[in-house]
mmCIF file of N, CA and C in Angstrom:
data_model
loop_
_atom_site.group_PDB
_atom_site.id
_atom_site.type_symbol
_atom_site.label_atom_id
_atom_site.label_comp_id
_atom_site.label_asym_id
_atom_site.label_seq_id
_atom_site.Cartn_x
_atom_site.Cartn_y
_atom_site.Cartn_z
ATOM 1 N N MET A 1 25.255 -3.520 14.806
ATOM 2 C CA MET A 1 24.478 -4.030 13.468
ATOM 3 C C MET A 1 26.072 -3.705 12.448
ATOM 4 N N THR A 2 25.976 -4.752 11.661
ATOM 5 C CA THR A 2 27.117 -4.884 10.475
ATOM 6 C C THR A 2 26.707 -3.795 9.634
ATOM 7 N N ASP A 3 27.784 -3.494 8.564
ATOM 8 C CA ASP A 3 27.517 -2.715 7.712
ATOM 9 C C ASP A 3 26.362 -3.307 6.652
ATOM 10 N N GLU A 4 26.528 -4.749 6.418
ATOM 11 C CA GLU A 4 25.361 -5.169 5.698
ATOM 12 C C GLU A 4 24.168 -5.087 6.152
ATOM 13 N N GLU A 5 23.714 -5.312 7.301
ATOM 14 C CA GLU A 5 22.506 -4.942 8.119
ATOM 15 C C GLU A 5 22.050 -3.659 8.146
ATOM 16 N N ILE A 6 23.021 -2.667 8.192
ATOM 17 C CA ILE A 6 22.721 -1.086 8.109
ATOM 18 C C ILE A 6 22.319 -0.976 6.759
ATOM 19 N N ALA A 7 22.748 -1.302 5.597
ATOM 20 C CA ALA A 7 22.303 -1.120 4.316
ATOM 21 C C ALA A 7 21.097 -1.616 4.162
ATOM 22 N N ARG A 8 20.994 -2.904 4.636
ATOM 23 C CA ARG A 8 19.535 -3.545 4.392
ATOM 24 C C ARG A 8 18.433 -2.542 5.054
ATOM 25 N N ARG A 9 18.922 -2.229 5.955
ATOM 26 C CA ARG A 9 17.727 -1.216 7.069
ATOM 27 C C ARG A 9 17.645 -0.059 6.328
ATOM 28 N N ILE A 10 18.602 0.732 5.669
ATOM 29 C CA ILE A 10 18.370 1.614 5.040
ATOM 30 C C ILE A 10 17.573 1.501 3.607
ATOM 31 N N ALA A 11 17.830 0.364 2.828
ATOM 32 C CA ALA A 11 17.074 0.219 1.729
ATOM 33 C C ALA A 11 15.655 -0.077 2.034
ATOM 34 N N LEU A 12 15.320 -0.885 3.079
ATOM 35 C CA LEU A 12 14.129 -0.894 3.921
ATOM 36 C C LEU A 12 13.205 0.392 4.051
ATOM 37 N N LEU A 13 13.897 0.991 4.645
ATOM 38 C CA LEU A 13 13.364 2.358 5.308
ATOM 39 C C LEU A 13 13.002 3.266 3.809
ATOM 40 N N ARG A 14 13.936 3.424 3.179
ATOM 41 C CA ARG A 14 13.815 4.209 1.852
ATOM 42 C C ARG A 14 12.532 3.448 0.972
ATOM 43 N N ASP A 15 12.302 2.179 0.953
ATOM 44 C CA ASP A 15 11.385 1.588 0.022
ATOM 45 C C ASP A 15 9.930 1.849 0.872
ATOM 46 N N ASN A 16 10.060 1.881 2.337
ATOM 47 C CA ASN A 16 8.797 1.919 3.007
ATOM 48 C C ASN A 16 8.372 3.587 2.657
ATOM 49 N N ALA A 17 9.292 4.404 2.769
ATOM 50 C CA ALA A 17 8.888 5.934 2.480
ATOM 51 C C ALA A 17 8.495 6.160 1.253
ATOM 52 N N ARG A 18 9.000 5.457 0.136
ATOM 53 C CA ARG A 18 8.350 5.682 -1.587
ATOM 54 C C ARG A 18 7.174 5.104 -1.399
ATOM 55 N N ARG A 19 6.670 3.946 -0.862
ATOM 56 C CA ARG A 19 5.578 3.361 -0.772
ATOM 57 C C ARG A 19 4.481 4.267 0.047
ATOM 58 N N ALA A 20 4.724 5.082 1.044
ATOM 59 C CA ALA A 20 3.975 5.867 1.580
ATOM 60 C C ALA A 20 3.707 7.296 0.636
ATOM 61 N N ARG A 21 4.720 7.365 0.263
ATOM 62 C CA ARG A 21 4.602 8.833 -0.963
ATOM 63 C C ARG A 21 3.398 8.188 -2.030
ATOM 64 N N ARG A 22 3.428 6.953 -2.346
ATOM 65 C CA ARG A 22 2.604 6.441 -3.565
ATOM 66 C C ARG A 22 1.201 6.314 -3.077
ATOM 67 N N TRP A 23 1.046 5.948 -1.568
ATOM 68 C CA TRP A 23 -0.168 5.939 -1.106
ATOM 69 C C TRP A 23 -0.863 7.269 -0.963
ATOM 70 N N ILE A 24 -0.056 8.292 -0.821
ATOM 71 C CA ILE A 24 -0.605 9.651 -0.497
ATOM 72 C C ILE A 24 -1.507 10.135 -1.742
ATOM 73 N N LYS A 25 -0.991 9.667 -2.810
ATOM 74 C CA LYS A 25 -1.863 10.061 -4.080
ATOM 75 C C LYS A 25 -3.228 9.522 -4.253
ATOM 76 N N GLY A 26 -3.403 8.258 -3.393
ATOM 77 C CA GLY A 26 -4.620 7.385 -3.437
ATOM 78 C C GLY A 26 -5.586 7.617 -2.051
ATOM 79 N N ALA A 27 -4.816 8.540 -1.262
ATOM 80 C CA ALA A 27 -5.544 8.715 0.105
ATOM 81 C C ALA A 27 -6.749 9.526 -0.175
ATOM 82 N N ALA A 28 -7.945 9.027 0.467
ATOM 83 C CA ALA A 28 -9.311 9.392 0.313
ATOM 84 C C ALA A 28 -9.383 10.702 1.258
ATOM 85 N N ASP A 29 -8.809 10.976 2.171
ATOM 86 C CA ASP A 29 -8.982 11.989 2.832
ATOM 87 C C ASP A 29 -7.443 12.716 3.358
ATOM 88 N N GLU A 30 -7.620 13.891 3.455
ATOM 89 C CA GLU A 30 -6.395 14.746 3.958
ATOM 90 C C GLU A 30 -5.952 14.522 5.049
ATOM 91 N N GLU A 31 -6.671 14.091 6.016
ATOM 92 C CA GLU A 31 -5.759 13.352 7.346
ATOM 93 C C GLU A 31 -5.008 12.551 7.096
ATOM 94 N N LEU A 32 -5.512 11.401 6.442
ATOM 95 C CA LEU A 32 -4.649 10.367 6.042
ATOM 96 C C LEU A 32 -3.335 10.686 5.051
ATOM 97 N N SER A 33 -3.606 11.451 3.988
ATOM 98 C CA SER A 33 -2.505 12.219 3.456
ATOM 99 C C SER A 33 -1.494 12.810 4.199
ATOM 100 N N LYS A 34 -1.897 13.515 5.186
ATOM 101 C CA LYS A 34 -0.837 14.271 6.053
ATOM 102 C C LYS A 34 -0.279 13.108 6.923
ATOM 103 N N ARG A 35 -1.028 12.208 7.417
ATOM 104 C CA ARG A 35 -0.170 11.441 8.436
ATOM 105 C C ARG A 35 0.789 10.224 7.349
ATOM 106 N N LEU A 36 0.447 10.130 6.151
ATOM 107 C CA LEU A 36 1.238 9.148 5.521
ATOM 108 C C LEU A 36 2.741 10.162 4.729
ATOM 109 N N SER A 37 2.366 11.496 4.805
ATOM 110 C CA SER A 37 3.708 12.309 4.280
ATOM 111 C C SER A 37 4.246 12.370 5.579
ATOM 112 N N ALA A 38 3.946 12.732 6.874
ATOM 113 C CA ALA A 38 4.895 12.684 8.175
ATOM 114 C C ALA A 38 5.402 11.394 8.367
ATOM 115 N N ARG A 39 4.763 10.237 8.100
ATOM 116 C CA ARG A 39 5.570 8.855 8.170
ATOM 117 C C ARG A 39 6.619 8.709 7.273
ATOM 118 N N ALA A 40 6.311 9.037 6.010
ATOM 119 C CA ALA A 40 7.570 9.097 4.752
ATOM 120 C C ALA A 40 8.734 9.749 5.388
ATOM 121 N N MET A 41 8.485 11.066 5.863
ATOM 122 C CA MET A 41 9.479 11.955 6.322
ATOM 123 C C MET A 41 10.304 11.169 7.613
ATOM 124 N N GLU A 42 9.679 10.671 8.539
ATOM 125 C CA GLU A 42 10.093 10.022 9.662
ATOM 126 C C GLU A 42 10.944 9.010 9.030
ATOM 127 N N LEU A 43 10.580 8.001 7.953
ATOM 128 C CA LEU A 43 11.434 6.857 7.543
ATOM 129 C C LEU A 43 12.528 7.407 6.696
ATOM 130 N N ASP A 44 12.272 8.558 6.122
ATOM 131 C CA ASP A 44 13.461 8.996 5.451
ATOM 132 C C ASP A 44 14.689 9.511 6.472
ATOM 133 N N ALA A 45 14.237 10.095 7.663
ATOM 134 C CA ALA A 45 15.176 10.686 8.660
ATOM 135 C C ALA A 45 15.641 9.678 9.185
ATOM 136 N N GLU A 46 15.014 8.483 9.550
ATOM 137 C CA GLU A 46 15.796 7.243 10.247
ATOM 138 C C GLU A 46 16.858 6.775 9.121
ATOM 139 N N ALA A 47 16.486 6.651 7.876
ATOM 140 C CA ALA A 47 17.578 6.309 6.890
ATOM 141 C C ALA A 47 18.714 7.179 6.747
ATOM 142 N N ASP A 48 18.294 8.520 6.763
ATOM 143 C CA ASP A 48 19.370 9.537 6.587
ATOM 144 C C ASP A 48 20.437 9.449 7.936
ATOM 145 N N ALA A 49 19.656 9.222 9.150
ATOM 146 C CA ALA A 49 20.687 8.954 10.440
ATOM 147 C C ALA A 49 21.594 7.697 10.156
ATOM 148 N N LEU A 50 20.843 6.721 9.677
ATOM 149 C CA LEU A 50 21.676 5.440 9.629
ATOM 150 C C LEU A 50 23.016 5.698 8.584
ATOM 151 N N GLU A 51 22.630 6.341 7.648
ATOM 152 C CA GLU A 51 23.546 6.609 6.452
ATOM 153 C C GLU A 51 24.860 7.463 7.060
ATOM 154 N N ALA A 52 24.334 8.591 7.722
ATOM 155 C CA ALA A 52 25.268 9.435 8.404
ATOM 156 C C ALA A 52 26.016 8.729 9.272
ATOM 157 N N SER A 53 25.617 8.075 10.226
ATOM 158 C CA SER A 53 26.476 7.258 11.196
ATOM 159 C C SER A 53 27.461 6.080 10.484
ATOM 160 N N ARG A 54 27.313 5.981 9.367
ATOM 161 C CA ARG A 54 28.278 5.321 8.589
ATOM 162 C C ARG A 54 29.744 6.233 7.843
ATOM 163 N N LEU A 55 29.297 7.453 8.090
ATOM 164 C CA LEU A 55 30.230 8.415 7.481
ATOM 165 C C LEU A 55 31.342 8.958 8.438
ATOM 166 N N PRO A 56 32.342 9.392 8.293
ATOM 167 C CA PRO A 56 33.486 9.858 9.051
ATOM 168 C C PRO A 56 32.879 11.141 9.647
ATOM 169 N N ALA A 57 33.257 11.724 10.865
ATOM 170 C CA ALA A 57 32.633 12.871 11.558
ATOM 171 C C ALA A 57 32.638 14.017 10.725
ATOM 172 N N GLY A 58 33.515 14.520 9.830
ATOM 173 C CA GLY A 58 33.559 15.436 8.946
ATOM 174 C C GLY A 58 32.301 15.687 8.051
ATOM 175 N N ALA A 59 32.289 14.501 7.394
ATOM 176 C CA ALA A 59 31.303 14.346 6.366
ATOM 177 C C ALA A 59 30.028 14.107 6.741
ATOM 178 N N ARG A 60 29.591 13.973 7.956
ATOM 179 C CA ARG A 60 28.146 13.519 8.423
ATOM 180 C C ARG A 60 27.400 14.909 8.336
ATOM 181 N N VAL A 61 28.125 16.208 8.781
ATOM 182 C CA VAL A 61 27.410 17.319 8.864
ATOM 183 C C VAL A 61 27.204 17.562 7.327
ATOM 184 N N GLU A 62 27.894 17.730 6.462
ATOM 185 C CA GLU A 62 27.698 17.925 4.807
ATOM 186 C C GLU A 62 26.520 16.857 4.391
ATOM 187 N N HIS A 63 26.622 15.767 4.964
ATOM 188 C CA HIS A 63 25.753 14.703 4.101
ATOM 189 C C HIS A 63 24.422 15.013 4.780
ATOM 190 N N VAL A 64 24.410 15.456 5.994
ATOM 191 C CA VAL A 64 22.892 15.718 6.437
ATOM 192 C C VAL A 64 22.379 16.852 5.965
ATOM 193 N N GLN A 65 23.198 18.028 5.658
ATOM 194 C CA GLN A 65 22.698 19.050 5.001
ATOM 195 C C GLN A 65 22.063 18.891 3.612
ATOM 196 N N VAL A 66 22.948 18.035 3.028
ATOM 197 C CA VAL A 66 22.486 17.650 1.482
ATOM 198 C C VAL A 66 21.299 16.657 1.568
ATOM 199 N N GLN A 67 21.152 15.699 2.665
ATOM 200 C CA GLN A 67 20.029 15.101 2.706
ATOM 201 C C GLN A 67 18.595 15.937 3.042
ATOM 202 N N LEU A 68 18.838 17.107 4.081
ATOM 203 C CA LEU A 68 17.641 17.893 4.278
ATOM 204 C C LEU A 68 17.369 18.490 3.092
ATOM 205 N N GLN A 69 18.250 18.925 2.202
ATOM 206 C CA GLN A 69 17.863 19.999 1.143
ATOM 207 C C GLN A 69 17.143 19.127 -0.084
ATOM 208 N N GLN A 70 17.481 17.718 -0.065
ATOM 209 C CA GLN A 70 16.856 16.969 -1.078
ATOM 210 C C GLN A 70 15.382 16.344 -0.466
ATOM 211 N N GLN A 71 15.318 16.375 0.743
ATOM 212 C CA GLN A 71 14.031 15.995 1.421
ATOM 213 C C GLN A 71 12.979 17.122 1.411
ATOM 214 N N GLN A 72 13.472 18.371 1.311
ATOM 215 C CA GLN A 72 12.613 19.333 1.415
ATOM 216 C C GLN A 72 12.325 19.668 -0.031
ATOM 217 N N LEU A 73 13.108 19.368 -1.065
ATOM 218 C CA LEU A 73 12.612 19.173 -2.418
ATOM 219 C C LEU A 73 11.616 18.157 -2.882
ATOM 220 N N THR A 74 11.703 17.189 -2.143
ATOM 221 C CA THR A 74 10.996 15.852 -2.363
ATOM 222 C C THR A 74 9.503 16.340 -1.725
ATOM 223 N N ASP A 75 9.597 16.786 -0.806
ATOM 224 C CA ASP A 75 8.459 17.307 -0.054
ATOM 225 C C ASP A 75 7.419 18.166 -0.568
ATOM 226 N N GLU A 76 8.307 19.348 -1.231
ATOM 227 C CA GLU A 76 7.752 20.407 -2.054
ATOM 228 C C GLU A 76 7.031 19.894 -3.378
ATOM 229 N N ALA A 77 7.879 18.988 -3.899
ATOM 230 C CA ALA A 77 7.287 18.104 -5.206
ATOM 231 C C ALA A 77 5.908 17.457 -5.065
ATOM 232 N N SER A 78 6.185 16.725 -3.868
ATOM 233 C CA SER A 78 4.929 15.838 -3.544
ATOM 234 C C SER A 78 3.617 16.909 -3.385
ATOM 235 N N LEU A 79 3.840 17.959 -2.541
ATOM 236 C CA LEU A 79 2.974 18.783 -2.134
ATOM 237 C C LEU A 79 2.166 19.319 -3.293
ATOM 238 N N LEU A 80 3.055 19.784 -4.412
ATOM 239 C CA LEU A 80 3.026 20.486 -5.822
ATOM 240 C C LEU A 80 2.073 19.398 -6.549
ATOM 241 N N ALA A 81 2.418 18.091 -6.582
ATOM 242 C CA ALA A 81 1.726 17.042 -7.351
ATOM 243 C C ALA A 81 0.546 16.665 -6.722
ATOM 244 N N ASN A 82 0.368 16.922 -5.304
ATOM 245 C CA ASN A 82 -1.166 16.773 -4.842
ATOM 246 C C ASN A 82 -2.131 17.626 -5.073
ATOM 247 N N ASP A 83 -1.484 19.143 -4.919
ATOM 248 C CA ASP A 83 -2.388 20.179 -5.361
ATOM 249 C C ASP A 83 -2.882 20.386 -6.618
ATOM 250 N N ASP A 84 -1.679 19.535 -7.751
ATOM 251 C CA ASP A 84 -2.308 19.483 -9.015
ATOM 252 C C ASP A 84 -3.307 18.353 -9.134
ATOM 253 N N ASP A 85 -3.221 17.378 -8.565
ATOM 254 C CA ASP A 85 -4.189 16.251 -8.723
ATOM 255 C C ASP A 85 -5.319 16.917 -7.857
ATOM 256 N N ASN A 86 -5.340 17.311 -6.941
ATOM 257 C CA ASN A 86 -6.743 18.246 -6.066
ATOM 258 C C ASN A 86 -7.391 19.136 -7.238
ATOM 259 N N ALA A 87 -6.694 19.832 -7.816
ATOM 260 C CA ALA A 87 -7.080 20.782 -8.921
ATOM 261 C C ALA A 87 -7.737 19.994 -9.959
ATOM 262 N N ASP A 88 -7.166 18.906 -10.491
ATOM 263 C CA ASP A 88 -7.875 18.397 -11.622
ATOM 264 C C ASP A 88 -9.030 17.643 -11.187
ATOM 265 N N LYS A 89 -9.105 17.186 -9.870
ATOM 266 C CA LYS A 89 -10.659 16.612 -9.502
ATOM 267 C C LYS A 89 -11.596 17.354 -9.440
ATOM 268 N N GLU A 90 -11.253 18.955 -9.256
ATOM 269 C CA GLU A 90 -12.379 19.872 -8.769
ATOM 270 C C GLU A 90 -12.460 20.187 -10.414
#
């Protein structure tokens, strides 16, 4: 893959992950919400791996660590938002 193709693939993966997270809010049942959340994490992980593959070896480890921290924060925020939405519905 060329750098341009990799960049396009990363952008597509990130966009699809964002869409999955938006759909979580509208999910009618908890099982669908969990599957969407898992898929969003898979898409982000694939994008992270592609981004890391473009970095020099020393920077890859640091980049992956930062990406994991960002993903954890995003996932926690998403869960908190879902909890708030569920509390509002009750």
